[in-house]
Each structure stands twice: as structure tokens, then as C-alpha cells.
Amino acid sequence: MKLAVIGDEVAQDIEVVAEVAAASGAVGVEIRSVADRAPGLLTRPELRRIRDVLAARGLTVAGYAPPAFKCPIPVTDDDYAVVADELNKFTEQAAVLGAPHVRIFSFWRDGEPDPIGAARAAARVLSEVRSDIPLVVETGTRTNTPTMRHVLEFLEALGFPGLGILWDPGNSVFSGWDPAPFPDDYDAGRTLIRHVHVKDPAGRTGYVRIGSGDLPWPAILHRLAEDGYGGYLSLETHWRIGRVLSAQERDTPWGDDFSRGGRAASAECLGILRTMLDEIPKASLDHER
């Protein structure tokens, strides 16, 4: 497993992000917003600079996390065109970054999850994707796939080859749809996990320091190692020392206001994660695929 951090959970300055990540023993940075600019607004020169600043510290781009499909299910032809254009732009940006994948969601839900309806809409959009960069669909709090089981329904209905899962068990807890997503929900789709987001919820009230919330992260990390997971563990604290992120900040996690106070919180949690990983027996780590 490879330790990473979502950059804007640390700071908006990519130089600061790279410094903190490298000092904490991370090997990668997942890109979302930078320099108070939402992902879709980043230019090619800015993307190249991000890549180069990370490389200078020996860090890789661990993924690209734009808000793809983080909108209501499209209805009109114009709606579909907007979503498809956005996704094509995001995949082009990811290619400049050299990102291993682009994260997508499964559209906002209104009420109970509808992974089948979301899959029908996603299939129409994905038919117009021009890039072959891999996509990973997230278990998202307010989307149509808040749990692994919902994602599996979505993938089965979608039938899009190569689409993997971004497992975020914190979102499953925070959504209210699965207060204990490990081990059962994990077991349901573990072979399709391509990326993992790490944060620790306290029920549905907010997020706390890693190891202080509802998720048994040491047990999860041991199991991932035993199962041969060799991808990134990407810290997404959503925790700040002395303040709680608002619902709007959680839904649109980018910019200066979102990142405020993130450096200290992320550095502390990276240290905790590093210790958890160091405590995994080497024999288990040797099984990573």
C-alpha cells in the first residue's frame, strides 16, 4: 500500500502540500483544488507545475478528484452534453497531470439511492468519453452509491469495462446507509477496489482525528494488506483542529475556506496512518498485488 494525501486537505499552496506529504512519509498526492481554484479551472500550465513540484519532492500524482457526476441525474440533452463535456475536460486534465485515474461520482440523489437509474444516465455519458484514462466510482455520501453494495449494483447495470471502485468507508458511515461498512460491505466488493480514501467519522455529526472515530482503521489496513491491496491510501481528513467543516464545505471541498486549518490536522493524521502501516506485519505487506 502507498500512503498519499488529498492536497487541498493540507493547503492550497502545492509547495506546502509537497513539503508536508514528503515529510510525513507519503509517496503521492491526490489532486483536487490548488491555489484557490476548483479542479475544473486549473489550466495546463498550472497542472504541469503541480506535477513538477511533486516530482521534485519524489512524489507521484496519486489520482485526480474533480467533481465528475457530482450533480443531479441529467434529464435533457443539454444536461447530458454539459456532464459529458466536463468529464472529457477532467480526463484531459488528468492526462497532463499524469494521474493514474479520474474519480467520478454517481450523481446526487434525492431520497433513497437509485444506482440503476444513475447507471443508465452514466452509460449515456460514458459513451462519449474520448480518453482511455481509468475511472473509479466513489462510495459517496449524498450520491446514488453510498455503500459498496450500491456501487456493485451501479457497476452491474452500467456494464462499462474497467471501471473500478474508490472505497471511502467514511462516506458510507456518514451517509447513514451503513454504520459499519467493514468487514461485510468491504468483502462484497474488495476485488474491485482501486483506490481508498481515509477519514474517520463520528456518526453523522462530523469527522475526527484518524483512529478516534467509528472506523477500525488498524483492522481495515491489516485486511487490505492481507488481501494484497497495493494501491493508494489517500488521506482525506475532513477534520480540522478547532472547527468543523460545514455541509457546504463537505459538498464542495475546495478553496481557501475549505483548506483552512488543514495542514496541522493532515500532518497529525498522516503520522497516525504511518504508525498504523508500520505495525502491519511485513509478511502481510509482501502479499500486496
Tab-separated table of N, CA and C in Angstrom, residues 31-34 37-44 46-47 64-68 85-87 89-91 93 254:
chain	number	residue	atom	x	y	z
A	31	ILE	N	-4.864	15.059	-6.381
A	31	ILE	CA	-5.122	16.456	-6.721
A	31	ILE	C	-6.626	16.742	-6.771
A	32	ARG	N	-7.004	17.808	-6.094
A	32	ARG	CA	-8.375	18.316	-6.178
A	32	ARG	C	-8.254	19.814	-6.504
A	33	SER	N	-8.375	20.706	-5.536
A	33	SER	CA	-8.197	22.129	-5.835
A	33	SER	C	-6.783	22.567	-5.471
A	34	VAL	N	-6.310	23.605	-6.171
A	34	VAL	CA	-4.980	24.161	-5.925
A	34	VAL	C	-5.063	25.670	-6.162
A	37	ARG	N	-8.363	27.433	-6.645
A	37	ARG	CA	-9.042	27.187	-7.921
A	37	ARG	C	-9.612	25.778	-7.907
A	38	ALA	N	-10.927	25.684	-8.159
A	38	ALA	CA	-11.578	24.386	-8.233
A	38	ALA	C	-10.951	23.560	-9.359
A	39	PRO	N	-11.054	22.226	-9.294
A	39	PRO	CA	-10.356	21.380	-10.265
A	39	PRO	C	-10.591	21.767	-11.717
A	40	GLY	N	-11.824	22.018	-12.090
A	40	GLY	CA	-12.122	22.314	-13.484
A	40	GLY	C	-11.505	23.588	-14.006
A	41	LEU	N	-11.053	24.474	-13.128
A	41	LEU	CA	-10.490	25.760	-13.529
A	41	LEU	C	-8.978	25.723	-13.707
A	42	LEU	N	-8.346	24.634	-13.338
A	42	LEU	CA	-6.893	24.544	-13.444
A	42	LEU	C	-6.466	24.490	-14.910
A	43	THR	N	-5.491	25.318	-15.272
A	43	THR	CA	-5.008	25.387	-16.651
A	43	THR	C	-3.900	24.364	-16.885
A	44	ARG	N	-3.560	24.152	-18.142
A	44	ARG	CA	-2.479	23.224	-18.468
A	44	ARG	C	-1.148	23.634	-17.823
A	46	GLU	N	-0.727	25.294	-15.091
A	46	GLU	CA	-0.861	25.040	-13.655
A	46	GLU	C	-0.764	23.549	-13.354
A	47	LEU	N	-1.372	22.733	-14.193
A	47	LEU	CA	-1.332	21.288	-13.991
A	47	LEU	C	0.088	20.759	-14.144
A	64	TYR	N	-6.715	11.968	-9.584
A	64	TYR	CA	-7.340	13.262	-9.846
A	64	TYR	C	-8.790	13.167	-9.399
A	65	ALA	N	-9.206	14.129	-8.547
A	65	ALA	CA	-10.521	14.040	-7.890
A	65	ALA	C	-11.396	15.255	-8.195
A	66	PRO	N	-11.785	15.436	-9.456
A	66	PRO	CA	-12.706	16.510	-9.785
A	66	PRO	C	-14.141	16.108	-9.420
A	67	PRO	N	-15.087	17.043	-9.468
A	67	PRO	CA	-16.476	16.711	-9.118
A	67	PRO	C	-17.258	16.122	-10.293
A	68	ALA	N	-16.704	15.115	-10.959
A	68	ALA	CA	-17.377	14.498	-12.098
A	68	ALA	C	-18.627	13.752	-11.645
A	85	ASP	N	-19.144	16.968	-21.478
A	85	ASP	CA	-18.052	17.919	-21.735
A	85	ASP	C	-17.153	18.066	-20.511
A	86	GLU	N	-17.773	18.121	-19.334
A	86	GLU	CA	-16.988	18.236	-18.101
A	86	GLU	C	-16.090	17.022	-17.915
A	87	LEU	N	-16.649	15.826	-18.107
A	87	LEU	CA	-15.854	14.623	-17.908
A	87	LEU	C	-14.697	14.558	-18.901
A	89	LYS	N	-13.187	17.090	-20.199
A	89	LYS	CA	-12.202	18.074	-19.739
A	89	LYS	C	-11.395	17.506	-18.586
A	90	PHE	N	-12.063	16.828	-17.652
A	90	PHE	CA	-11.371	16.268	-16.493
A	90	PHE	C	-10.361	15.201	-16.915
A	91	THR	N	-10.734	14.373	-17.880
A	91	THR	CA	-9.788	13.331	-18.316
A	91	THR	C	-8.595	13.955	-19.044
A	93	GLN	N	-7.334	16.907	-18.318
A	93	GLN	CA	-6.506	17.452	-17.241
A	93	GLN	C	-5.704	16.343	-16.565
A	254	TRP	N	-13.202	22.457	-1.793
A	254	TRP	CA	-12.058	23.078	-2.436
A	254	TRP	C	-12.007	24.560	-2.077
